[in-house]
PDB file of C-alpha atoms in Angstrom:
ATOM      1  CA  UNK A   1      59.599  56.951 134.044  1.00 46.00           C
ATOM      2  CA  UNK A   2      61.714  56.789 137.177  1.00 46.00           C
ATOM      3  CA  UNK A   3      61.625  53.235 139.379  1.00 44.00           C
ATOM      4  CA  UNK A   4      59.032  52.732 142.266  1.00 47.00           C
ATOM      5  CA  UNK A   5      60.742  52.268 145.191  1.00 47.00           C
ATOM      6  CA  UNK A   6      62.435  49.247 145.810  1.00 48.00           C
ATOM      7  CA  UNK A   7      61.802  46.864 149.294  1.00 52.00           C
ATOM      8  CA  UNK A   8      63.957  45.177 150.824  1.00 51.00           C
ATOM      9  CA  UNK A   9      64.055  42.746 153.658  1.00 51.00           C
ATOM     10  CA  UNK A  10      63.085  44.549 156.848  1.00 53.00           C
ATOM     11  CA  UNK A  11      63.480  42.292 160.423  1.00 50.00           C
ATOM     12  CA  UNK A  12      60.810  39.861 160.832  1.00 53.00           C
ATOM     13  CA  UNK A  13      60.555  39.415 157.110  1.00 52.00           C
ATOM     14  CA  UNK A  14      59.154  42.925 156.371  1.00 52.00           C
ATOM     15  CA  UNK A  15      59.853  44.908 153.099  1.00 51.00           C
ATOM     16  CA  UNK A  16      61.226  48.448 153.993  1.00 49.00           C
ATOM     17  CA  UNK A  17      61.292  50.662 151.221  1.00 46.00           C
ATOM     18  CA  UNK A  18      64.571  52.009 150.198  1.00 38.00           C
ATOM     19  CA  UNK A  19      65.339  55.362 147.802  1.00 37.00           C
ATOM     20  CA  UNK A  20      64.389  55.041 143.875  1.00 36.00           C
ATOM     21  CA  UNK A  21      67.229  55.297 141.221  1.00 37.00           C
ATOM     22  CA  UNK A  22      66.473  58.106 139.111  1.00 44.00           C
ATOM     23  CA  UNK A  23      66.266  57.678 135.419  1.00 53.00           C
ATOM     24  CA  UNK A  24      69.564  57.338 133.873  1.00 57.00           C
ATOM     25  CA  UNK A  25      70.872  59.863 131.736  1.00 62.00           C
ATOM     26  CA  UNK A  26      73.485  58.264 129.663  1.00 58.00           C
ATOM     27  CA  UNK A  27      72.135  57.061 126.244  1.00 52.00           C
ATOM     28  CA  UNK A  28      72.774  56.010 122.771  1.00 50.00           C
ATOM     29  CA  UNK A  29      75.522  58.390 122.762  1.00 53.00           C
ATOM     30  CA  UNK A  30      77.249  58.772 125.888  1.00 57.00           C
ATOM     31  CA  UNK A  31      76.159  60.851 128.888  1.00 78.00           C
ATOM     32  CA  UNK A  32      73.758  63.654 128.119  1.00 88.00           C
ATOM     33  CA  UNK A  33      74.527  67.577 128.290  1.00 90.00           C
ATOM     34  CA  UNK A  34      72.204  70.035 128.133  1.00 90.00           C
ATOM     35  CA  UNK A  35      73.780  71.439 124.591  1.00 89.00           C
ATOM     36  CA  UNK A  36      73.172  67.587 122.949  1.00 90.00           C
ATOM     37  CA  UNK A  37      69.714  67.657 124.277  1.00 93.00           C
ATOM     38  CA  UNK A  38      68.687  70.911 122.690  1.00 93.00           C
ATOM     39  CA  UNK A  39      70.353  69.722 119.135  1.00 92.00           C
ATOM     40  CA  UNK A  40      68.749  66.797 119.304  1.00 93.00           C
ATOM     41  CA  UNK A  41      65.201  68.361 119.692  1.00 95.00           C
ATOM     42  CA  UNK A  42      66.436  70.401 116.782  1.00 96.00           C
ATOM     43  CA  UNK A  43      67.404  68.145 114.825  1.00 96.00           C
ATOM     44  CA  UNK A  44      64.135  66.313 115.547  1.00 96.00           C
ATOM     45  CA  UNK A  45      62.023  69.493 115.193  1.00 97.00           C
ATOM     46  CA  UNK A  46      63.906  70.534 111.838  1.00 97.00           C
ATOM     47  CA  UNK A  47      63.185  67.122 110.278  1.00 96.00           C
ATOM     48  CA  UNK A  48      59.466  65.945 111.367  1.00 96.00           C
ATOM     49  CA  UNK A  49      58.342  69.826 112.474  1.00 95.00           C
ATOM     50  CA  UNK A  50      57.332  71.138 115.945  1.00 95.00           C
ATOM     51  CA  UNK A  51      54.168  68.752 116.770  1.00 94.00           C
ATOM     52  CA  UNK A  52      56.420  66.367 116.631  1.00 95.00           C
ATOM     53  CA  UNK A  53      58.742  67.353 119.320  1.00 95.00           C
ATOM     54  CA  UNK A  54      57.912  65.543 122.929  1.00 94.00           C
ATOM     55  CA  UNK A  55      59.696  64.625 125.732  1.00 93.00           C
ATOM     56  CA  UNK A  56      59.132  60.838 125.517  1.00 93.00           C
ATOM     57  CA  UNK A  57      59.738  61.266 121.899  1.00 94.00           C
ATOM     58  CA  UNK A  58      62.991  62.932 122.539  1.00 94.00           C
ATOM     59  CA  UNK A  59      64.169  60.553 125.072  1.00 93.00           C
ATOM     60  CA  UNK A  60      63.462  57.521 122.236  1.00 92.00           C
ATOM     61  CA  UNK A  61      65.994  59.532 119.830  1.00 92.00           C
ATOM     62  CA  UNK A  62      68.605  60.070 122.362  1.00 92.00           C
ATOM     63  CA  UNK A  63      67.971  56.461 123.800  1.00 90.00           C
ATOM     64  CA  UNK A  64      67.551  57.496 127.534  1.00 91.00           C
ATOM     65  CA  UNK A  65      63.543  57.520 129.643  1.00 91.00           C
ATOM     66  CA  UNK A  66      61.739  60.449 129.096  1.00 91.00           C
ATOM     67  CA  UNK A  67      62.382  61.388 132.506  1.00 91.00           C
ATOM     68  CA  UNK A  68      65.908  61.865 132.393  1.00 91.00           C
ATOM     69  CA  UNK A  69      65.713  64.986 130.127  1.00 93.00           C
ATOM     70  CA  UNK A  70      64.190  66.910 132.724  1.00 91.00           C
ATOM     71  CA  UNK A  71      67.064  67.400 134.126  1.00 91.00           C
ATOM     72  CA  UNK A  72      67.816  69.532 131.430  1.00 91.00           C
ATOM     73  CA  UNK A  73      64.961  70.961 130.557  1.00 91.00           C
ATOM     74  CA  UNK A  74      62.049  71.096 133.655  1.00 91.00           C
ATOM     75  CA  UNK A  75      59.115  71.046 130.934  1.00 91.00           C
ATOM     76  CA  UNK A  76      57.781  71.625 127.950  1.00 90.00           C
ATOM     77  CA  UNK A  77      57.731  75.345 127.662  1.00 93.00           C
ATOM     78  CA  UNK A  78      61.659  74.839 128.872  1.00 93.00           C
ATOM     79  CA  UNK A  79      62.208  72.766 126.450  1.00 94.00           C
ATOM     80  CA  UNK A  80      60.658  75.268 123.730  1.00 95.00           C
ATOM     81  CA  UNK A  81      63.107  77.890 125.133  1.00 95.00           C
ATOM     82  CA  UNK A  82      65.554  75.993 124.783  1.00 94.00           C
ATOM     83  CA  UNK A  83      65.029  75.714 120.837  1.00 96.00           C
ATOM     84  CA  UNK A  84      64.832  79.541 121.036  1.00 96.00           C
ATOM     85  CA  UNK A  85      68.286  79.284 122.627  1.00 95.00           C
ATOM     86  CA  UNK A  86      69.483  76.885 120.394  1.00 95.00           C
ATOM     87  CA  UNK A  87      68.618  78.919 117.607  1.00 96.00           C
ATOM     88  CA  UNK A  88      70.387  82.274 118.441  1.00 96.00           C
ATOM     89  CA  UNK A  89      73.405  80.583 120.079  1.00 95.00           C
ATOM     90  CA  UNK A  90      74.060  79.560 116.500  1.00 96.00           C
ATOM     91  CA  UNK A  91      73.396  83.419 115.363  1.00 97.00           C
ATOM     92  CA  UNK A  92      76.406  83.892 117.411  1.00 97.00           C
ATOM     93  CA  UNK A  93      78.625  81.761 115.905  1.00 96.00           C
ATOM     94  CA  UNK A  94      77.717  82.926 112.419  1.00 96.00           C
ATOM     95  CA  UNK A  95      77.690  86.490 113.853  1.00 96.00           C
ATOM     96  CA  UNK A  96      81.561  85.610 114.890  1.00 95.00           C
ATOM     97  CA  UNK A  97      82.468  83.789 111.901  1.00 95.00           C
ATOM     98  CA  UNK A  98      81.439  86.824 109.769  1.00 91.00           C
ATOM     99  CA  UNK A  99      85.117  88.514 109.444  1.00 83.00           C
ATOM    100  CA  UNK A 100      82.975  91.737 107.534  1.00 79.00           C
ATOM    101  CA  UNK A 101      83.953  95.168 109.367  1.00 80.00           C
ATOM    102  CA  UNK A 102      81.059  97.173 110.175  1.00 83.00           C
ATOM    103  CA  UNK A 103      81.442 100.435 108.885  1.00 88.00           C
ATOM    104  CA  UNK A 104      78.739 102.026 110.925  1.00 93.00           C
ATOM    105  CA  UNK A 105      75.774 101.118 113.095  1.00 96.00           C
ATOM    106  CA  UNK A 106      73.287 100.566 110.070  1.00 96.00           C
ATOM    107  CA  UNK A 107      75.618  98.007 108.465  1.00 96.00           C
ATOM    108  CA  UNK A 108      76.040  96.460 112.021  1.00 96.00           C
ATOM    109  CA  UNK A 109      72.004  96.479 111.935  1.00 97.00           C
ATOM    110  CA  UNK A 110      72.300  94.564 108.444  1.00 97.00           C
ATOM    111  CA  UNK A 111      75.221  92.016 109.577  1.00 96.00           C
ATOM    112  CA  UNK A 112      73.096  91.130 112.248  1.00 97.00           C
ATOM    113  CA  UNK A 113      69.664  90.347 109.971  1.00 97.00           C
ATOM    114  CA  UNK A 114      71.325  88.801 107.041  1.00 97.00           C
ATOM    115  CA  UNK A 115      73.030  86.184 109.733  1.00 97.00           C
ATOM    116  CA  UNK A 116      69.037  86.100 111.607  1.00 97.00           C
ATOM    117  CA  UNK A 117      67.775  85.495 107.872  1.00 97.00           C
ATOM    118  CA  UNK A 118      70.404  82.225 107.598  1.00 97.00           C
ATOM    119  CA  UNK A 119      69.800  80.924 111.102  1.00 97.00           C
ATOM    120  CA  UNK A 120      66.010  80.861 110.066  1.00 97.00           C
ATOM    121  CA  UNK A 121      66.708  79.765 106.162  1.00 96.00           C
ATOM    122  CA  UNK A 122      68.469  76.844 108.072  1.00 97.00           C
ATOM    123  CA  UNK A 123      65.395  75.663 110.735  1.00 97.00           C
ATOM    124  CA  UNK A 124      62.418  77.025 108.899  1.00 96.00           C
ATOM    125  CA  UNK A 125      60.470  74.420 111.245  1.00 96.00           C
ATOM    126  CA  UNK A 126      61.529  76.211 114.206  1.00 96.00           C
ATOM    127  CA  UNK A 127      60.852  79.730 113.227  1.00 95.00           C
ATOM    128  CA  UNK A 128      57.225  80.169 114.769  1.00 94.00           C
ATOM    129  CA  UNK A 129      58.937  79.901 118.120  1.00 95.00           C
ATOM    130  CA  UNK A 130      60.871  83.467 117.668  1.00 93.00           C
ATOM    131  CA  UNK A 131      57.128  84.674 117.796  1.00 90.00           C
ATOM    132  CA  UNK A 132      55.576  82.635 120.342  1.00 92.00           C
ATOM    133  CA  UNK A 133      57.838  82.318 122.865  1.00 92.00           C
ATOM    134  CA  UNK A 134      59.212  85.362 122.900  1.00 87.00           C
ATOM    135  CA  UNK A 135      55.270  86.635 122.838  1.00 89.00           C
ATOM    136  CA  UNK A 136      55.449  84.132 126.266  1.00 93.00           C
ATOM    137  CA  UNK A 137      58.723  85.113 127.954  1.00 94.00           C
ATOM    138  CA  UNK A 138      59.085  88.278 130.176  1.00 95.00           C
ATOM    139  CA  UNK A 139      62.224  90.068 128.772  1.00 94.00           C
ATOM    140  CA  UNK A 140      63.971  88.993 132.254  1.00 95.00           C
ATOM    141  CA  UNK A 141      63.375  85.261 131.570  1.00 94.00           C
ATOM    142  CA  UNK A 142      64.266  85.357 128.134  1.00 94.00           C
ATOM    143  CA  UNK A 143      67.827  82.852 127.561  1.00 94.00           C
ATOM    144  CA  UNK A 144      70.923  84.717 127.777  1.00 95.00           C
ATOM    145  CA  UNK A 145      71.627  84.118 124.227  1.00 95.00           C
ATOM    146  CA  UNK A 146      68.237  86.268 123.228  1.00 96.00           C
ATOM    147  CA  UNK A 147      69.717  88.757 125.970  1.00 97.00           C
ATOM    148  CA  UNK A 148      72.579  88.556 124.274  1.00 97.00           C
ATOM    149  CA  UNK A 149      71.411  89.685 120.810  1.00 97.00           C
ATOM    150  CA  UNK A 150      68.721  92.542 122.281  1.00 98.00           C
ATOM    151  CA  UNK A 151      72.134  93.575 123.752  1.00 98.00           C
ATOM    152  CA  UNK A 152      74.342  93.783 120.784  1.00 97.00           C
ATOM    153  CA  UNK A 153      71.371  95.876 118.795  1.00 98.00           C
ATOM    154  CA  UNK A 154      70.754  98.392 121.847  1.00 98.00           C
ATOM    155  CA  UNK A 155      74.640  98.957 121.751  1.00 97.00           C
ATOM    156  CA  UNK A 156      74.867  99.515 118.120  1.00 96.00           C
ATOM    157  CA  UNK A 157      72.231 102.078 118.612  1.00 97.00           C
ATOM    158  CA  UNK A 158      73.251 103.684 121.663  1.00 96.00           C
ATOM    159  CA  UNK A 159      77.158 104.200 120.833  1.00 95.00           C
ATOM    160  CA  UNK A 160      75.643 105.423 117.153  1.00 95.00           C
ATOM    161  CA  UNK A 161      73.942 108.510 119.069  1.00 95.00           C
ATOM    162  CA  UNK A 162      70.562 107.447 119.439  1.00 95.00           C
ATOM    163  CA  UNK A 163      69.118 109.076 122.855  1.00 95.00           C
ATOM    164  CA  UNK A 164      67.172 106.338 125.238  1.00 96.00           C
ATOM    165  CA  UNK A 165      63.732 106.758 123.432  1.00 96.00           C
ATOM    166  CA  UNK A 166      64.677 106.651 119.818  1.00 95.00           C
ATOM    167  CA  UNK A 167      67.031 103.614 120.920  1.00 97.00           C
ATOM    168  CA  UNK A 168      63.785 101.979 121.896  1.00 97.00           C
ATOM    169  CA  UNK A 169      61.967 102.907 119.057  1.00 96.00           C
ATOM    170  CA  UNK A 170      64.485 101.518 116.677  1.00 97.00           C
ATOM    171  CA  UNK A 171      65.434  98.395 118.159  1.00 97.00           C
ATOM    172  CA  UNK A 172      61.445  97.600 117.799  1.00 97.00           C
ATOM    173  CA  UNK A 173      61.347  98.691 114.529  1.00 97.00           C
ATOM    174  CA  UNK A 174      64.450  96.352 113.600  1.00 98.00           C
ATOM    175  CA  UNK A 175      62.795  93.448 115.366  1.00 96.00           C
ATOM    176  CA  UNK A 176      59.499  93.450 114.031  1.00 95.00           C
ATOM    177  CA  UNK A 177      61.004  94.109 110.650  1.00 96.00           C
ATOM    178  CA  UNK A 178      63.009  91.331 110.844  1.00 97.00           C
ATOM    179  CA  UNK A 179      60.867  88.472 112.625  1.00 95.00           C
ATOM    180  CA  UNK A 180      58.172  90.039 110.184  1.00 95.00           C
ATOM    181  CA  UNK A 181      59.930  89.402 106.969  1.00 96.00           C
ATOM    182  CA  UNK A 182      61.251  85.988 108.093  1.00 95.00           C
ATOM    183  CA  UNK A 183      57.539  84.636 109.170  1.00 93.00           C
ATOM    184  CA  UNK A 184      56.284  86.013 105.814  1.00 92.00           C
ATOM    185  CA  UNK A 185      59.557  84.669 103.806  1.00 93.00           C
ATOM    186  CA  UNK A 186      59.269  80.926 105.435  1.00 91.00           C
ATOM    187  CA  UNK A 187      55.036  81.248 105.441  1.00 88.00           C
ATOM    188  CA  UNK A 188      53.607  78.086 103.511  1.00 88.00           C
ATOM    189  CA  UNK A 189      52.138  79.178 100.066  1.00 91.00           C
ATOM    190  CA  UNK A 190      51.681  75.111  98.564  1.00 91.00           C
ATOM    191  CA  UNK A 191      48.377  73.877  98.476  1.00 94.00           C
ATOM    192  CA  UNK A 192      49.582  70.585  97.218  1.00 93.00           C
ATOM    193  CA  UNK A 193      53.450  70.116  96.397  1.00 91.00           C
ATOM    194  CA  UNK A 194      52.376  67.092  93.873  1.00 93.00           C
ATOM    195  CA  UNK A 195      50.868  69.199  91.178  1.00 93.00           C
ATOM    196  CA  UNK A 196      52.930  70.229  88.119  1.00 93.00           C
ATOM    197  CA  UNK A 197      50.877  72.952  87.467  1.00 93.00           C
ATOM    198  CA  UNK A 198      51.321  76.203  89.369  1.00 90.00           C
ATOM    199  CA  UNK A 199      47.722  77.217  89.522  1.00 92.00           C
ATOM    200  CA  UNK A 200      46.794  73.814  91.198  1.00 93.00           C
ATOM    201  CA  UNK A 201      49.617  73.773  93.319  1.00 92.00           C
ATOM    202  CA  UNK A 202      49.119  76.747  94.684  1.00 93.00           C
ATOM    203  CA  UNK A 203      45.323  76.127  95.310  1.00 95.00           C
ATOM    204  CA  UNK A 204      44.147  78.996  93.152  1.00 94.00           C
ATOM    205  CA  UNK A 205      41.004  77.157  92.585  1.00 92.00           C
ATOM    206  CA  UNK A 206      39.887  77.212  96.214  1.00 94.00           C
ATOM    207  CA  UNK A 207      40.579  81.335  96.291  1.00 94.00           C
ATOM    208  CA  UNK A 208      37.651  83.198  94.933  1.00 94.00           C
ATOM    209  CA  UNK A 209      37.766  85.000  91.635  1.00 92.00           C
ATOM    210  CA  UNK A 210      34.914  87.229  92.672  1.00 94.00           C
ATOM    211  CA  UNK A 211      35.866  88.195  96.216  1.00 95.00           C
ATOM    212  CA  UNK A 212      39.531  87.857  96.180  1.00 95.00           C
ATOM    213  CA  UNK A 213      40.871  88.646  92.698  1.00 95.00           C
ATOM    214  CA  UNK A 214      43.869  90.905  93.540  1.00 96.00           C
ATOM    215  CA  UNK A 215      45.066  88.284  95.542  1.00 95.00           C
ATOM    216  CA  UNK A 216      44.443  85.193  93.136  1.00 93.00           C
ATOM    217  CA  UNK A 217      46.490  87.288  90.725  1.00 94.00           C
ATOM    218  CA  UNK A 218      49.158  87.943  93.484  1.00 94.00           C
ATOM    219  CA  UNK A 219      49.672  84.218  94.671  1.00 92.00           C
ATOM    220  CA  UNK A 220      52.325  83.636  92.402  1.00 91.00           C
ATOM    221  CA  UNK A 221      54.317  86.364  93.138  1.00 91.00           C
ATOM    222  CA  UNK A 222      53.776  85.899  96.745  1.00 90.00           C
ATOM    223  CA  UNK A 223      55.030  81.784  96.607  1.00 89.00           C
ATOM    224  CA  UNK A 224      58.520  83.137  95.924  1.00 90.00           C
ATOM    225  CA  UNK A 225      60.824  84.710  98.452  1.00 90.00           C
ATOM    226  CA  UNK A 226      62.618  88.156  98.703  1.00 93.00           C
ATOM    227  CA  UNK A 227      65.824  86.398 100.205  1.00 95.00           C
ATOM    228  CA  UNK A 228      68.257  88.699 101.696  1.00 95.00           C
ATOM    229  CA  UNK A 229      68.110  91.605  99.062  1.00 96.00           C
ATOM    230  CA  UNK A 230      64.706  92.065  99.737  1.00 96.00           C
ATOM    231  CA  UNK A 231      65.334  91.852 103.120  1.00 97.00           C
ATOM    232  CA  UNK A 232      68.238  94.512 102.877  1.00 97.00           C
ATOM    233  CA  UNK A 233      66.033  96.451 100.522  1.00 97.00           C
ATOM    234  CA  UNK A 234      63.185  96.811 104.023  1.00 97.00           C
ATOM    235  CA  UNK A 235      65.604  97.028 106.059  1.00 97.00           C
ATOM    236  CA  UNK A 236      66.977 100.195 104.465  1.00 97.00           C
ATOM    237  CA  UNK A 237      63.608 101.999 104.027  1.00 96.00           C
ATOM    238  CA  UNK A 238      62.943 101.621 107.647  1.00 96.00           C
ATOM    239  CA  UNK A 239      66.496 102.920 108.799  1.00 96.00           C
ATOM    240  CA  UNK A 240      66.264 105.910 106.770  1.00 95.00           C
ATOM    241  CA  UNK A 241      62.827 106.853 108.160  1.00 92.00           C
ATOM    242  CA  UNK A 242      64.666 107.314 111.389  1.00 91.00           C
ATOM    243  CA  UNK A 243      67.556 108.726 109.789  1.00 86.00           C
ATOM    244  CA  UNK A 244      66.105 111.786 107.348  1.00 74.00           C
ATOM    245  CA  UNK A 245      64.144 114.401 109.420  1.00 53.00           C
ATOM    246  CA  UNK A 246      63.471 112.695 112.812  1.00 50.00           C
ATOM    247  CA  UNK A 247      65.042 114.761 116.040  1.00 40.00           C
ATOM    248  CA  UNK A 248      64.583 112.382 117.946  1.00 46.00           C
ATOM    249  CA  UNK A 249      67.563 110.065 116.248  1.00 47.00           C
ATOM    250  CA  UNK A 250      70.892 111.162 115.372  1.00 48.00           C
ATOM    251  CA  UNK A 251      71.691 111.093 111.624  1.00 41.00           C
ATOM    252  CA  UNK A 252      73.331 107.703 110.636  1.00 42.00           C
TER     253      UNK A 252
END
């Protein structure tokens, strides 16, 4: 927390209060930035998850007061966004070390999800904030680096031939898709990661038999993941929907 104000000696003896120092915001490693405080909280968040993640608790890994991180981000729900930030600022740099050509706008759609997929493979703790903040954050407010990306699929779409509407109706379709597959790819599916055998780790036992038998027989399938030919595989079936028969999108 910041200083009280200090006194000092006033004439006839008085105390007279003179300004606070704010909290200092060089730490452990050298004068903070607002890029070292948002890797930090993901490096925090990645390792010990999201309930984790505080301000004092991010000031004791970067070795500076709590206080001096709101500088750089003015609260927790800032702080949040900035994770969101964090996260597709490093879509970009996968997006631009990618040196694939797209040949057309669907495999621009699918250069763009396979590099989402590997941004969320890599902070699987982080994920649920793609949902939830975004669910939060007028479009307006969003970071510039989510702006960024809404930007990049609207333009694939637009200079493919889509009118205004279907452009809209595809770039939800990709989203949802996409966030979709990832929260269901990265969803927990353990019961208890000590058990050898599958049934117990899973938790069949605590699933009913009776009531829910499709899915007891399921769980096993659904405890392994699609990874990105499944995704690919979705992400295909979608695009052609708007691609065979629809007059409201041009043909890919």
């Amino acid at each position: 927390m910041a200083e009280q104000p200090a006194r000092g000696p006033r004439k006839g003896g008085a105390a007279e209060p003179t300004p606070a120092r704010r909290a200092s915001d060089r730490g452990r490693y050298g004068r903070l930035s607002r890029e070292r405080v948002l890797a930090s909280a993901l490096t925090l968040v990645d390792r010990e998850g999201l309930s984790a993640l505080s301000m004092r608790r991010l000031g004791t890994e970067l070795g500076v007061e709590a206080m001096a991180l709101y500088r750089y981000a003015s609260s927790k729900d800032s702080l949040l966004d900035g994770l969101v930030e964090a996260l597709y600022l490093e879509l970009e740099e996968r997006l631009a070390a990618d040196t694939g050509e797209d040949t057309d706008w669907r495999a621009g759609l699918h250069r763009i999800a396979r590099a989402t997929y590997g941004v969320c493979l890599t902070h699987p703790q982080a994920v649920p904030l793609l949902a939830t903040r975004l669910l939060a954050v007028p479009l307006a407010r969003r970071p510039a680096a989510v702006l960024r990306d809404h930007e990049r699929v609207l333009t694939l779409l637009r200079d493919a031939g889509f009118g205004e509407e279907a452009t809209a109706e595809v770039f939800r379709a990709f989203t949802a898709w996409l966030l979709g597959y990832v929260a269901v790819e990265l969803g927990p599916t353990v019961d208890n990661p000590d058990e050898t055998d599958p049934a117990f780790r899973l938790g069949l036992h605590r699933l009913s038999a009776k009531e829910l038998p499709t899915l007891r027989e399921t769980a096993a399938a659904l405890a392994g993941q699609g990874g990105p030919e499944g995704l690919a595989a979705g992400l295909d079936a979608l695009l052609d929907g708007f691609t065979s028969g629809s007059a409201s999108a041009a043909s890919g």
